[in-house]
PDB file of C-alpha atoms and ligand atoms in Angstrom:
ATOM      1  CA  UNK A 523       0.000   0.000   0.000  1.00  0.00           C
ATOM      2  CA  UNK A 524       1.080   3.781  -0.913  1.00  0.00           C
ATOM      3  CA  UNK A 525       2.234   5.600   2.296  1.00  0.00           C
ATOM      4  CA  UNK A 526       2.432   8.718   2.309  1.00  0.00           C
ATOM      5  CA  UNK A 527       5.890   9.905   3.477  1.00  0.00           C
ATOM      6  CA  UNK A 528       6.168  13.837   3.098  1.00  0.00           C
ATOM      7  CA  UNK A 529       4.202  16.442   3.998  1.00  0.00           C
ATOM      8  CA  UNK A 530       1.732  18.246   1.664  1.00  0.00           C
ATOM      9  CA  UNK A 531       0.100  20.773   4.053  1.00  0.00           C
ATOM     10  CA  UNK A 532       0.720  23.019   1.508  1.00  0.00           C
ATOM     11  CA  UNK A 533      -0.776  21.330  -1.386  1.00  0.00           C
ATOM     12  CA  UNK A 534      -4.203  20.451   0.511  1.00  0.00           C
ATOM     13  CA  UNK A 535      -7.297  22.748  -0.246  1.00  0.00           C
ATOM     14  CA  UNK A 536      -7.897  24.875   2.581  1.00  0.00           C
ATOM     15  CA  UNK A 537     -10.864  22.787   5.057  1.00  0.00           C
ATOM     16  CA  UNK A 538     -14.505  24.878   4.851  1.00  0.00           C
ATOM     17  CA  UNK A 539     -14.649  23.215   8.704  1.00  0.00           C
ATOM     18  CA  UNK A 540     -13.177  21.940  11.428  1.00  0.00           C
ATOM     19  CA  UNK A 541     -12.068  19.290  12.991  1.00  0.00           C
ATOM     20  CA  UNK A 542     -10.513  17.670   9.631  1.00  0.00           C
ATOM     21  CA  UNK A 543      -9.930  14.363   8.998  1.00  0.00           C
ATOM     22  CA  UNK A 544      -6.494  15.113   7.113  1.00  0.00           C
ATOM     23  CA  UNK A 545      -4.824  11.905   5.379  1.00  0.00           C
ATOM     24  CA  UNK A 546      -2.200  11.326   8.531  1.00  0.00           C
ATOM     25  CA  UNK A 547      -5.071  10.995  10.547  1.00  0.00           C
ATOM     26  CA  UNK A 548      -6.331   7.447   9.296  1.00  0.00           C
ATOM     27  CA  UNK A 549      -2.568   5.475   8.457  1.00  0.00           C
ATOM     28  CA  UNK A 550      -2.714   2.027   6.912  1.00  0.00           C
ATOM     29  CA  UNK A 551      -2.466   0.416  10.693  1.00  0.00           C
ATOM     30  CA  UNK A 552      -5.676   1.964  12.278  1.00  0.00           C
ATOM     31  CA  UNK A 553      -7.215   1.703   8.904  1.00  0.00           C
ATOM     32  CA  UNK A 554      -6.592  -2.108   8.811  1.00  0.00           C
ATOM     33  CA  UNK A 555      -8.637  -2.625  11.743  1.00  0.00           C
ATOM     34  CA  UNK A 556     -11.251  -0.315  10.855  1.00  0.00           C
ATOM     35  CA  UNK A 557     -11.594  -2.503   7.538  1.00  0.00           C
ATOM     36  CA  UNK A 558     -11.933  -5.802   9.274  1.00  0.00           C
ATOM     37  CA  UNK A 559     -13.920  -4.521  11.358  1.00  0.00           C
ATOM     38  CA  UNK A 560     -16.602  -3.192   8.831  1.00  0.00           C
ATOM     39  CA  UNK A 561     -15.871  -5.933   6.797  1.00  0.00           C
ATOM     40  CA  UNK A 562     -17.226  -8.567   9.620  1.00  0.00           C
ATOM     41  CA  UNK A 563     -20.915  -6.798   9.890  1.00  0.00           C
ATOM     42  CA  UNK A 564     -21.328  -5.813   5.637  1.00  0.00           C
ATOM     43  CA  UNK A 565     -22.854  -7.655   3.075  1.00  0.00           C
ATOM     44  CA  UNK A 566     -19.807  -7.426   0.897  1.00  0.00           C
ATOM     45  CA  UNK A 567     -18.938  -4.325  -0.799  1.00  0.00           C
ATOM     46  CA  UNK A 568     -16.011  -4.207  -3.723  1.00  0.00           C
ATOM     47  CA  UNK A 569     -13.003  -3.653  -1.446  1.00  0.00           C
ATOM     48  CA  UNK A 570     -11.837  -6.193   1.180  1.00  0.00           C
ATOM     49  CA  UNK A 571      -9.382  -6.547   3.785  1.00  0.00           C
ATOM     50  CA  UNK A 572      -7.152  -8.693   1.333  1.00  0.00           C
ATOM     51  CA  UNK A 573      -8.248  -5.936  -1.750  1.00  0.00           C
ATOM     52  CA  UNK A 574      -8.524  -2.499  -0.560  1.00  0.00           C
ATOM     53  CA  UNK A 575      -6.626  -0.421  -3.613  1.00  0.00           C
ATOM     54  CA  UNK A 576      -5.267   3.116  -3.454  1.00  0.00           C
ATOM     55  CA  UNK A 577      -7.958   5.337  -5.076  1.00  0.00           C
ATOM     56  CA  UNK A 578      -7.543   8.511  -6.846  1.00  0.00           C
ATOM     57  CA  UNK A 579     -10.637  10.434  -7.973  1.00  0.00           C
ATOM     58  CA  UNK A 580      -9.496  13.273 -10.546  1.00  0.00           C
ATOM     59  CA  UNK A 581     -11.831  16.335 -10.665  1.00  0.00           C
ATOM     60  CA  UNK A 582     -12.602  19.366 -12.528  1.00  0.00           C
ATOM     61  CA  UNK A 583     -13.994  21.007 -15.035  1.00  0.00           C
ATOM     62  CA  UNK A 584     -14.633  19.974 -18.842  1.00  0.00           C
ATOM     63  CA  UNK A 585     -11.162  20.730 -20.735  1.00  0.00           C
ATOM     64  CA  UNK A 586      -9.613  21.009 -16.846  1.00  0.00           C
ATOM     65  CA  UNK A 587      -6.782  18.605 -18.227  1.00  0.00           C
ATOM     66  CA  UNK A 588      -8.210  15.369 -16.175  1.00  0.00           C
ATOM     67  CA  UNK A 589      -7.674  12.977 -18.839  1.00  0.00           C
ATOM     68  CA  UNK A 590      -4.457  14.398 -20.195  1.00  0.00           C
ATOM     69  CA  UNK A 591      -2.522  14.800 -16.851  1.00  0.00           C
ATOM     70  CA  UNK A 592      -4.128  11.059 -15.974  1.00  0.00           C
ATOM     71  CA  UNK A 593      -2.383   9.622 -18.631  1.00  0.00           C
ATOM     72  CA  UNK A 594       0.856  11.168 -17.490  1.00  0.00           C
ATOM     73  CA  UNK A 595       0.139   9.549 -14.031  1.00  0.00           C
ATOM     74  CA  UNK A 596       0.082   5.958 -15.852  1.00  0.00           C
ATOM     75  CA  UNK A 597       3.127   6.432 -17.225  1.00  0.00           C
ATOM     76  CA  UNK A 598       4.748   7.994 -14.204  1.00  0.00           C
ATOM     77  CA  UNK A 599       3.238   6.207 -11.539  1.00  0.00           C
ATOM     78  CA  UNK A 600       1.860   3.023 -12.897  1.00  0.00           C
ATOM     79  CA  UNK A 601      -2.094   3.640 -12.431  1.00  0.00           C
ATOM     80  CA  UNK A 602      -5.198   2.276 -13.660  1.00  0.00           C
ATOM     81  CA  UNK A 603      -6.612   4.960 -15.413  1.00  0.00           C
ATOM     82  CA  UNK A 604     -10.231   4.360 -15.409  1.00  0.00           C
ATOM     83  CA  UNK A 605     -12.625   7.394 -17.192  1.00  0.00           C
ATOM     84  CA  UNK A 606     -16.267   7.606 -16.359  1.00  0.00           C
ATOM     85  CA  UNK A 607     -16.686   9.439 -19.594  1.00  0.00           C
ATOM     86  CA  UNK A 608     -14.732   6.964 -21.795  1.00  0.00           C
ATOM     87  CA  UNK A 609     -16.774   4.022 -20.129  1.00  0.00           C
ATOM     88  CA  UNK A 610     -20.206   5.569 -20.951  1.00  0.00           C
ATOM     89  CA  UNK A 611     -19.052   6.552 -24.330  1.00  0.00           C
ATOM     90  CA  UNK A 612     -18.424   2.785 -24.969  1.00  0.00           C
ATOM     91  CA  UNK A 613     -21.484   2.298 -24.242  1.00  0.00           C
ATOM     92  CA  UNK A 614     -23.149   3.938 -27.071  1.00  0.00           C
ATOM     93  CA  UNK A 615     -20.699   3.036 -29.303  1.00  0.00           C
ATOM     94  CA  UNK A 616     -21.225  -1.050 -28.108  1.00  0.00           C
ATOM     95  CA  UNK A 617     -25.100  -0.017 -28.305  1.00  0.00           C
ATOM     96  CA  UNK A 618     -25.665  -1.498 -25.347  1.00  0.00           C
ATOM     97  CA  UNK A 619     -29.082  -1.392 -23.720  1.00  0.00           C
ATOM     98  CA  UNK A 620     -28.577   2.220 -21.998  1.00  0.00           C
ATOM     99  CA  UNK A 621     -26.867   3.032 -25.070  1.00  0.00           C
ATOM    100  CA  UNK A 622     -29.389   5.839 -26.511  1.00  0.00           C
ATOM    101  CA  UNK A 623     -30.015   7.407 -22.779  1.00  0.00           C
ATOM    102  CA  UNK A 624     -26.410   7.815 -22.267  1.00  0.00           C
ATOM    103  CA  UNK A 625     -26.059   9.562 -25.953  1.00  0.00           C
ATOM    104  CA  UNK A 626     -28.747  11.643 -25.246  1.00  0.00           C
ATOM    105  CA  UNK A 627     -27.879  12.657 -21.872  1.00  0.00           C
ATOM    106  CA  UNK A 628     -24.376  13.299 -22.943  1.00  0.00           C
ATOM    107  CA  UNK A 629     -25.505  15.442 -26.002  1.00  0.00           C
ATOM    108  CA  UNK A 630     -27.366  17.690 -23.746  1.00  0.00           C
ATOM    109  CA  UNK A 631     -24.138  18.002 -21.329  1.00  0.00           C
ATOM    110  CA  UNK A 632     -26.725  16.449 -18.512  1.00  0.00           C
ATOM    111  CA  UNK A 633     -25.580  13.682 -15.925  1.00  0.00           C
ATOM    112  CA  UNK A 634     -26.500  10.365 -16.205  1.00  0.00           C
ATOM    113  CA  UNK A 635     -28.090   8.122 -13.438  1.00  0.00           C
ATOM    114  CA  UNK A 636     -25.708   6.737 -10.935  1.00  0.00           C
ATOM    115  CA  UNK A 637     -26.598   3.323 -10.685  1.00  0.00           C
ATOM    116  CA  UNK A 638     -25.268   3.122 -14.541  1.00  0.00           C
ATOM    117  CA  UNK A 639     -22.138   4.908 -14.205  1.00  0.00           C
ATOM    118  CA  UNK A 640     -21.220   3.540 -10.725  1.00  0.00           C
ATOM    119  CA  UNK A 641     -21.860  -0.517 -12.414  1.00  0.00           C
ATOM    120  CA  UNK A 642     -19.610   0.410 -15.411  1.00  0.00           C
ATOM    121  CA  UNK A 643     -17.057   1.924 -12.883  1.00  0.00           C
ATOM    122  CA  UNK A 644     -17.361  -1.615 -10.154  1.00  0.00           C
ATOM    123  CA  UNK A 645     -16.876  -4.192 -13.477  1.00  0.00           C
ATOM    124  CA  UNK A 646     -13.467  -2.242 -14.320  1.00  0.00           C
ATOM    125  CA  UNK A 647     -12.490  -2.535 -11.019  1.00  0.00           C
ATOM    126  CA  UNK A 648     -13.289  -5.953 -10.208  1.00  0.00           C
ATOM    127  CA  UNK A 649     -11.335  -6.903 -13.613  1.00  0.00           C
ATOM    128  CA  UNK A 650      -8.690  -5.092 -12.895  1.00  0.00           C
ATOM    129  CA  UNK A 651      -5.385  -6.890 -11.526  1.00  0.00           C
ATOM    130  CA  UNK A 652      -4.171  -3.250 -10.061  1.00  0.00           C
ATOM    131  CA  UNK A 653      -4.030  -1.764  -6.766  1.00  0.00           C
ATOM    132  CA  UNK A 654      -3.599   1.316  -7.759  1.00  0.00           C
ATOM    133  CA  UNK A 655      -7.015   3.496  -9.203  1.00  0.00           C
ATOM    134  CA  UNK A 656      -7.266   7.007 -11.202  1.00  0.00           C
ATOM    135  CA  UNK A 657     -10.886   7.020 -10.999  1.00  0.00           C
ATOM    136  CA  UNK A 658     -11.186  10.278 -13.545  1.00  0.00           C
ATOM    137  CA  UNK A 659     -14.857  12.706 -13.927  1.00  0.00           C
ATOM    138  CA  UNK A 660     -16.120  10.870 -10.863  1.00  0.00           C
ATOM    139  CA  UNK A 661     -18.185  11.310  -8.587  1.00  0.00           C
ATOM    140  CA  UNK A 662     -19.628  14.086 -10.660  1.00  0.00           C
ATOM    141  CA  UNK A 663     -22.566  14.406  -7.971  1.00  0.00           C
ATOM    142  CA  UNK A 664     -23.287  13.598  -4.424  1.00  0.00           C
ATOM    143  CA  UNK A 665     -25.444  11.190  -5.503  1.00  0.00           C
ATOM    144  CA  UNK A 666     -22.599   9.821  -7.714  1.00  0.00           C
ATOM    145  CA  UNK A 667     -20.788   9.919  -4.304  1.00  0.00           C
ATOM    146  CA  UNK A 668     -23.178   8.302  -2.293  1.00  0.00           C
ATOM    147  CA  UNK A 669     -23.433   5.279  -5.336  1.00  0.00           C
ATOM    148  CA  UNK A 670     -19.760   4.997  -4.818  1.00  0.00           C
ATOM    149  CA  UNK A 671     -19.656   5.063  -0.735  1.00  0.00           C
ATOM    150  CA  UNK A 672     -22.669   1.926  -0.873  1.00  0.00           C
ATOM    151  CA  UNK A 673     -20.549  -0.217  -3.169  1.00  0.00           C
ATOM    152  CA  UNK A 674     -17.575   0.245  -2.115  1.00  0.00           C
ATOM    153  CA  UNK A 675     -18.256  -0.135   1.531  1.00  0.00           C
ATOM    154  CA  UNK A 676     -14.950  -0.802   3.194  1.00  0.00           C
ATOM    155  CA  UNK A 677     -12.364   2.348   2.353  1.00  0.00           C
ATOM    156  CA  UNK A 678     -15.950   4.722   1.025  1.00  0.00           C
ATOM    157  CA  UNK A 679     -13.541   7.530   1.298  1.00  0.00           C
ATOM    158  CA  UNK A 680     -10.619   7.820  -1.438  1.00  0.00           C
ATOM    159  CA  UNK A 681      -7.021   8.254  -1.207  1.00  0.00           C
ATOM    160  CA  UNK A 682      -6.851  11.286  -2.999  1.00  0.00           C
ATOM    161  CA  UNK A 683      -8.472  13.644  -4.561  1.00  0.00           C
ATOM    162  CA  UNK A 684      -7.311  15.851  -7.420  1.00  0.00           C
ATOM    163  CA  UNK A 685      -8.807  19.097  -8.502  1.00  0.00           C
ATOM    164  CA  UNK A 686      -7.696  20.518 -11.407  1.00  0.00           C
ATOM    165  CA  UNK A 687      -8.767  24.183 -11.187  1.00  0.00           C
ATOM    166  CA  UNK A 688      -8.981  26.125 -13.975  1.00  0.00           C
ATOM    167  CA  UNK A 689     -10.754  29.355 -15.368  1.00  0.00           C
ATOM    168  CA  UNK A 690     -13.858  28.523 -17.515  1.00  0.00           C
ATOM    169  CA  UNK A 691     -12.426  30.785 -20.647  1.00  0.00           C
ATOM    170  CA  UNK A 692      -9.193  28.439 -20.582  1.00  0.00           C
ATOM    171  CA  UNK A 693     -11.402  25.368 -20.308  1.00  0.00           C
ATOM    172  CA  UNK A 694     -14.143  26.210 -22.912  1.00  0.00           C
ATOM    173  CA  UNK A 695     -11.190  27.350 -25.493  1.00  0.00           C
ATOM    174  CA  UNK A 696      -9.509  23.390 -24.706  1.00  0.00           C
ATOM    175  CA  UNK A 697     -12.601  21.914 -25.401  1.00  0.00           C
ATOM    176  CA  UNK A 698     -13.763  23.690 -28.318  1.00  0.00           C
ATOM    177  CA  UNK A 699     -10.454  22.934 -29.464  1.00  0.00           C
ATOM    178  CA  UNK A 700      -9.818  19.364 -28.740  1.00  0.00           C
ATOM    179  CA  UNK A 701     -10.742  17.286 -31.915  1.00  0.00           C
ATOM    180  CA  UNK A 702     -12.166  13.890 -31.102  1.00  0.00           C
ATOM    181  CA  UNK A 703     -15.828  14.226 -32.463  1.00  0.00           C
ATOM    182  CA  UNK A 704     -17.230  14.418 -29.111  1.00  0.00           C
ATOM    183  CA  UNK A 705     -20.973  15.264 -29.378  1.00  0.00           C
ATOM    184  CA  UNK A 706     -20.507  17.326 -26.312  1.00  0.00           C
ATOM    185  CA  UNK A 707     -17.464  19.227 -27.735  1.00  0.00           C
ATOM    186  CA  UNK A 708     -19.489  22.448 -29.344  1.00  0.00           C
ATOM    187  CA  UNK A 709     -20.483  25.963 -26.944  1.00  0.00           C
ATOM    188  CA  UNK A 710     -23.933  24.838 -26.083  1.00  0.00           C
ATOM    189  CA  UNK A 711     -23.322  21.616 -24.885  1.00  0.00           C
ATOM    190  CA  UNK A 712     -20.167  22.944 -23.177  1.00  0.00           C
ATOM    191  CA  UNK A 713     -21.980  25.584 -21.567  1.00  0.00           C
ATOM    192  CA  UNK A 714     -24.726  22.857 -19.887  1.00  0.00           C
ATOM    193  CA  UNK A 715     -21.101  21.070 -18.849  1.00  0.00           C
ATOM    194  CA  UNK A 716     -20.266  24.306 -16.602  1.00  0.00           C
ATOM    195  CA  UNK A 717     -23.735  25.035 -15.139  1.00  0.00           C
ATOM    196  CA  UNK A 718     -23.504  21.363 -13.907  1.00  0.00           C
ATOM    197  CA  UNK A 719     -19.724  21.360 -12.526  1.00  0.00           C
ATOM    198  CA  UNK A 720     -20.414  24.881 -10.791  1.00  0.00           C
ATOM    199  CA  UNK A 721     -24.103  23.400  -9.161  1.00  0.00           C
ATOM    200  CA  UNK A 722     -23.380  19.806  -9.093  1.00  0.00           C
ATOM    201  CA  UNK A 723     -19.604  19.051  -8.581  1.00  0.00           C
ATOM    202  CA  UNK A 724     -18.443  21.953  -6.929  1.00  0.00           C
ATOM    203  CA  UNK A 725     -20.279  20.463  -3.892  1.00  0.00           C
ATOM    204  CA  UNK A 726     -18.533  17.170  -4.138  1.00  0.00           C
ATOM    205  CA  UNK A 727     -15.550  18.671  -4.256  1.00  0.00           C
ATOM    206  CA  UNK A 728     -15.684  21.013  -0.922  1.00  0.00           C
ATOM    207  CA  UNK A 729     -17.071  17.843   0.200  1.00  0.00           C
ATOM    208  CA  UNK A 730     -13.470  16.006  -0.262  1.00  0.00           C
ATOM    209  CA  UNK A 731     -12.129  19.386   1.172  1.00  0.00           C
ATOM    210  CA  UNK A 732     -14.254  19.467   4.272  1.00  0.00           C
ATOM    211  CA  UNK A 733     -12.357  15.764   4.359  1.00  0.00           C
ATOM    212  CA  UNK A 734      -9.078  16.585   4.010  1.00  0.00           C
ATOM    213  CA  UNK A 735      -8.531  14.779   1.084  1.00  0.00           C
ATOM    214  CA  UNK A 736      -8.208  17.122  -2.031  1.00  0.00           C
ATOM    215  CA  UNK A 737      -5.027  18.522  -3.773  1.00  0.00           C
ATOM    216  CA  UNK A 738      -5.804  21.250  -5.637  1.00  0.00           C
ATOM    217  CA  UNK A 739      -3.871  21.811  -8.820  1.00  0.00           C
ATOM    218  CA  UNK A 740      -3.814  25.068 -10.938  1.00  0.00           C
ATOM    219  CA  UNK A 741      -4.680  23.362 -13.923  1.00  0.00           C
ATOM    220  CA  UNK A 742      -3.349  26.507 -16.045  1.00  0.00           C
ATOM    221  CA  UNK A 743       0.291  26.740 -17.809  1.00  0.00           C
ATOM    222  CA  UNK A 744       1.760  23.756 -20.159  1.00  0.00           C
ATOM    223  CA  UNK A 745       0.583  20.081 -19.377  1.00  0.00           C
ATOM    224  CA  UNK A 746       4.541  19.816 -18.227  1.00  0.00           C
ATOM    225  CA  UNK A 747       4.038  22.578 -15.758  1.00  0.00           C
ATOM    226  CA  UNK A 748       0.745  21.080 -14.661  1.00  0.00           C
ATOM    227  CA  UNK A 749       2.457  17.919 -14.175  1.00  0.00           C
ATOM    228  CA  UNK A 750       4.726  19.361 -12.032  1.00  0.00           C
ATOM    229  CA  UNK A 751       2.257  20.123  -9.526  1.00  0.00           C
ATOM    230  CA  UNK A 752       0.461  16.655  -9.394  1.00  0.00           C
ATOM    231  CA  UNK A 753       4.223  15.276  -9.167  1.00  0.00           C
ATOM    232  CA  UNK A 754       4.589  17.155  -5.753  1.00  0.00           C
ATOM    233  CA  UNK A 755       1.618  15.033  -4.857  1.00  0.00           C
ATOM    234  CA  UNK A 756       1.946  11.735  -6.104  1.00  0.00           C
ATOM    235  CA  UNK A 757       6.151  11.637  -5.296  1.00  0.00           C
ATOM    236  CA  UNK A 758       4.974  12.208  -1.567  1.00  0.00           C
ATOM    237  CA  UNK A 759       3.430   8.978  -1.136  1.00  0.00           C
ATOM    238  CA  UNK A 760       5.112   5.376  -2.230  1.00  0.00           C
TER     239      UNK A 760
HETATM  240  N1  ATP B 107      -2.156  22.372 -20.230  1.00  0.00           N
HETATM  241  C1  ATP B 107      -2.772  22.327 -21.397  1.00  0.00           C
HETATM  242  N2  ATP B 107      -2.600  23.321 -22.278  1.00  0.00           N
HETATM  243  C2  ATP B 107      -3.251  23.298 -23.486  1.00  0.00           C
HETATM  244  N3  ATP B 107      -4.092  22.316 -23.881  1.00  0.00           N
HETATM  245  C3  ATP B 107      -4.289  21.317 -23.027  1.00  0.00           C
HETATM  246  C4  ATP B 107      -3.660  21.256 -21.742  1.00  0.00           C
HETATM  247  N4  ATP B 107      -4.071  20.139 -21.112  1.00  0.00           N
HETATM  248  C5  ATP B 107      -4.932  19.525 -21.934  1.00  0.00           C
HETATM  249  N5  ATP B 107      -5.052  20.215 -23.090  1.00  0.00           N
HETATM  250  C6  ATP B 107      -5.905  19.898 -24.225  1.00  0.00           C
HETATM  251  O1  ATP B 107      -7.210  20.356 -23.867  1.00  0.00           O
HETATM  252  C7  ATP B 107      -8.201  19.420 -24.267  1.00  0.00           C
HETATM  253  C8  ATP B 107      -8.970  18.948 -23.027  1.00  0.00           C
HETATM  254  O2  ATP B 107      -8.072  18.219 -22.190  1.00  0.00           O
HETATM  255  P1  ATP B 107      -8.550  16.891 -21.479  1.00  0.00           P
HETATM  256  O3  ATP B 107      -9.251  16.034 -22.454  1.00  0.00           O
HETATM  257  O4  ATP B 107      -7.381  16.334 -20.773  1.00  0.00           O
HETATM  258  O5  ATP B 107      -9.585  17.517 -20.436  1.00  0.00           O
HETATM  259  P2  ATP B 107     -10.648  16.809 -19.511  1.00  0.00           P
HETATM  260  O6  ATP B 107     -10.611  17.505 -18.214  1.00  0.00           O
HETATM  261  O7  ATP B 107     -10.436  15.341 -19.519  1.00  0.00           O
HETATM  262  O8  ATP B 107     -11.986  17.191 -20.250  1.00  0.00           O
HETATM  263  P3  ATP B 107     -13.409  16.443 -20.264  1.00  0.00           P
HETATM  264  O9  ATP B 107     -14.000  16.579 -18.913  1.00  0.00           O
HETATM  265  O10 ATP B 107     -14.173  17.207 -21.277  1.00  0.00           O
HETATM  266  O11 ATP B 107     -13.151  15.014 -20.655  1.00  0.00           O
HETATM  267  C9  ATP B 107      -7.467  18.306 -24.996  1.00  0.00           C
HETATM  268  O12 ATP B 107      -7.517  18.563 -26.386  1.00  0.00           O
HETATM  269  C10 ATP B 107      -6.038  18.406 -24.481  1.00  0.00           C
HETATM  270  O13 ATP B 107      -5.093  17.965 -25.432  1.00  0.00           O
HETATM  271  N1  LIG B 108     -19.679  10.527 -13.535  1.00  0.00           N
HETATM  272  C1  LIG B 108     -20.026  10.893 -14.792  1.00  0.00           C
HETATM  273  C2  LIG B 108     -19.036  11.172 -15.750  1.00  0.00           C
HETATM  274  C3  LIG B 108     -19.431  11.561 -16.999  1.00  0.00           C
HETATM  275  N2  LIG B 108     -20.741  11.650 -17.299  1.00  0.00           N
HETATM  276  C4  LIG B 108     -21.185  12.074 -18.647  1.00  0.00           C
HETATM  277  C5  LIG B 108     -21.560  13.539 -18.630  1.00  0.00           C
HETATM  278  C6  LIG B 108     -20.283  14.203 -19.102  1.00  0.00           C
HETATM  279  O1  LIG B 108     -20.540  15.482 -19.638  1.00  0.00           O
HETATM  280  C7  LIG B 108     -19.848  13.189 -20.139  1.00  0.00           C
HETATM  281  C8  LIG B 108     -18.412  13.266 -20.511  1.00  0.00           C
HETATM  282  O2  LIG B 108     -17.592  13.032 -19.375  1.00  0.00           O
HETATM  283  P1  LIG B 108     -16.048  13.471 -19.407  1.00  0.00           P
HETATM  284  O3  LIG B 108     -15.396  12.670 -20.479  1.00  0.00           O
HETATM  285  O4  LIG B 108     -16.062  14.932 -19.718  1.00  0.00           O
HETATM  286  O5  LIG B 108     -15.491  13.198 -18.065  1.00  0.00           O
HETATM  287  O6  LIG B 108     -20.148  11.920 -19.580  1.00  0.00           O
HETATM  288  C9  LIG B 108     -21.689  11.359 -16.355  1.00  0.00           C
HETATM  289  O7  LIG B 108     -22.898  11.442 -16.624  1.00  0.00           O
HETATM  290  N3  LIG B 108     -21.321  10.968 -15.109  1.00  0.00           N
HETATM  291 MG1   MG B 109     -11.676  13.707 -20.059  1.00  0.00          MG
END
C-alpha cells in the first residue's frame, strides 16, 4: 500500500470546517482494523481486507486537463486509469441497452443516473489486476458519491483527490479545441457542462475538502508545468 511519506500541508485545499480528517489521521495500521472490522458486519462491498486499492478520484472542469494529466500519471506512476466518460461513451458506441439514454444525456451536457455509471465503474475494477485506481470525472454528484460510498463499503472515502482548477475561458477554449468528435465538444453543450460542474460538482468537491482529502492543482500553464504540480503530490506517497 502507498504511504504517504512527506508532507503536503501546503498542497491540501484549505478545510470549509473543522475538525478535519487530514490523510495522517487514518494510516494504513488503524485503517486495517477499521476494515476488518466493517468488513465482519457488511454484506460485501467491492473492497476487502485482502483488496482495498489506493484510489484517486481526478476532478474538474470539462477541458480542466483530467484525462491528459491522468495519462501522465500511468506512465509515471503506474495507475489504472479508469474514465467515467470513456466508459459511458463505450457504451453507445457497443449499443448497449442504456446506449441511446447515455447519448442523449451526454448530447445535452446532462448527468447520467448513478446506478449506470457507478456498475460500469465496479466491473473495471473488479477486472482489474491493479491496486492502484485514477478514478477520472467521478463522482460528478453527491449522488454519484453516495453510489460509490454503498458499493464500495470498506475504504468509502478515497485516497486522494485531485482538482484541477482552472478558469472557464481556458477550459471552454480546450474543449472547443480538442478534436475527437465528441458530441458534447461544441459551446452549447459545453456551456450545460459548466452550469452542472459549478451546481453539481463543486459540492462534491468542498465535500473532499471538508475531508481533508483534495489537492488542488492550478490546472493553467503547459501540461509539463501542470504535471509538475500533481508530481509534488503523487512523489509524496510510495
Ligand atoms: N495544459 C494544457 N494546455 C493546453 N491544452 C491542453 C492542456 N491540457 C490539456 N489540453 C488539451 O485540452 C483538451 C482537453 O483536455 P482533457 O481532455 O485532458 O480535459 P478533460 O478535463 O479530460 O476534459 P473532459 O472533462 O471534457 O473530458 C485536450 O484537447 C487536451 O489535449
Ligand atoms: N460521472 C459521470 C461522468 C461523466 N458523465 C457524462 C456527462 C459528461 O458530460 C460526459 C463526458 O464526461 P467526461 O469525459 O467529460 O469526463 O459523460 C456522467 O454522466 N457521469
Ligand atoms: Mg476527459
Amino acid at each position: 500500500m502507498w504511504r504517504r511519506v512527506t508532507s503536503l500541508s501546503h498542497l491540501l485545499s484549505s478545510p470549509k470546517s473543522s475538525p478535519q480528517l487530514t490523510p495522517t489521521s487514518y494510516g494504513p495500521k488503524i485503517w486495517e482494523t477499521l476494515s476488518t472490522e466493517v468488513s465482519k458486519k457488511s454484506g460485501g462491498g467491492i473492497f476487502s481486507k485482502e483488496r482495498s486499492p489506493f484510489i484517486t478520484f481526478v476532478l474538474g472542469g470539462p477541458g480542466s486537463g483530467k484525462g491528459t494529466q491522468c495519462s501522465r500519471i500511468v506512465e509515471t506512476y503506474g495507475f489504472t486509469h479508469l474514465s467515467a466518460g470513456d466508459l459511458l461513451r463505450k457504451e453507445i458506441t457497443m449499443n448497449s441497452e442504456n446506449g441511446a439514454m447515455i447519448l442523449d444525456t451526454i448530447a445535452k451536457g446532462k448527468i447520467v443516473p448513478s446506478e449506470v455509471t457507478i456498475k460500469l465503474i465496479r466491473k473495471a475494477i473488479e477486472s482489474a489486476e491493479n491496486d492502484k485506481f485514477l478514478i477520472d470525472g467521478f463522482p460528478r454528484t453527491e449522488e454519484n458519491r453516495i453510489a460509490y460510498e454503498r458499493i464500495v463499503q470498506i475504504g468509502a472515502e478515497p485516497n486522494i483527490v485531485l482538482f484541477f482548477d482552472c478558469p472557464e475561458e481556458v477550459m471552454v477554449k480546450r474543449v472547443l479545441s480538442r478534436n475527437e468528435g465528441r458530441v458534447d465538444d461544441n459551446i452549447d453543450t459545453v456551456k450545460e457542462r459548466l452550469k452542472a460542474f459549478r451546481s453539481l460538482n463543486l459540492p462534491v468537491i468542498n465535500h473532499y475538502s471538508n475531508k481533508g482529502v483534495l489537492y488542488k492543482i492550478d490546472g493553467t500553464g503547459t501540461e509539463d508545468e501542470i504535471f509538475e504540480r500533481v508530481r509534488a503530490v503523487f512523489d509524496a506517497w510510495k
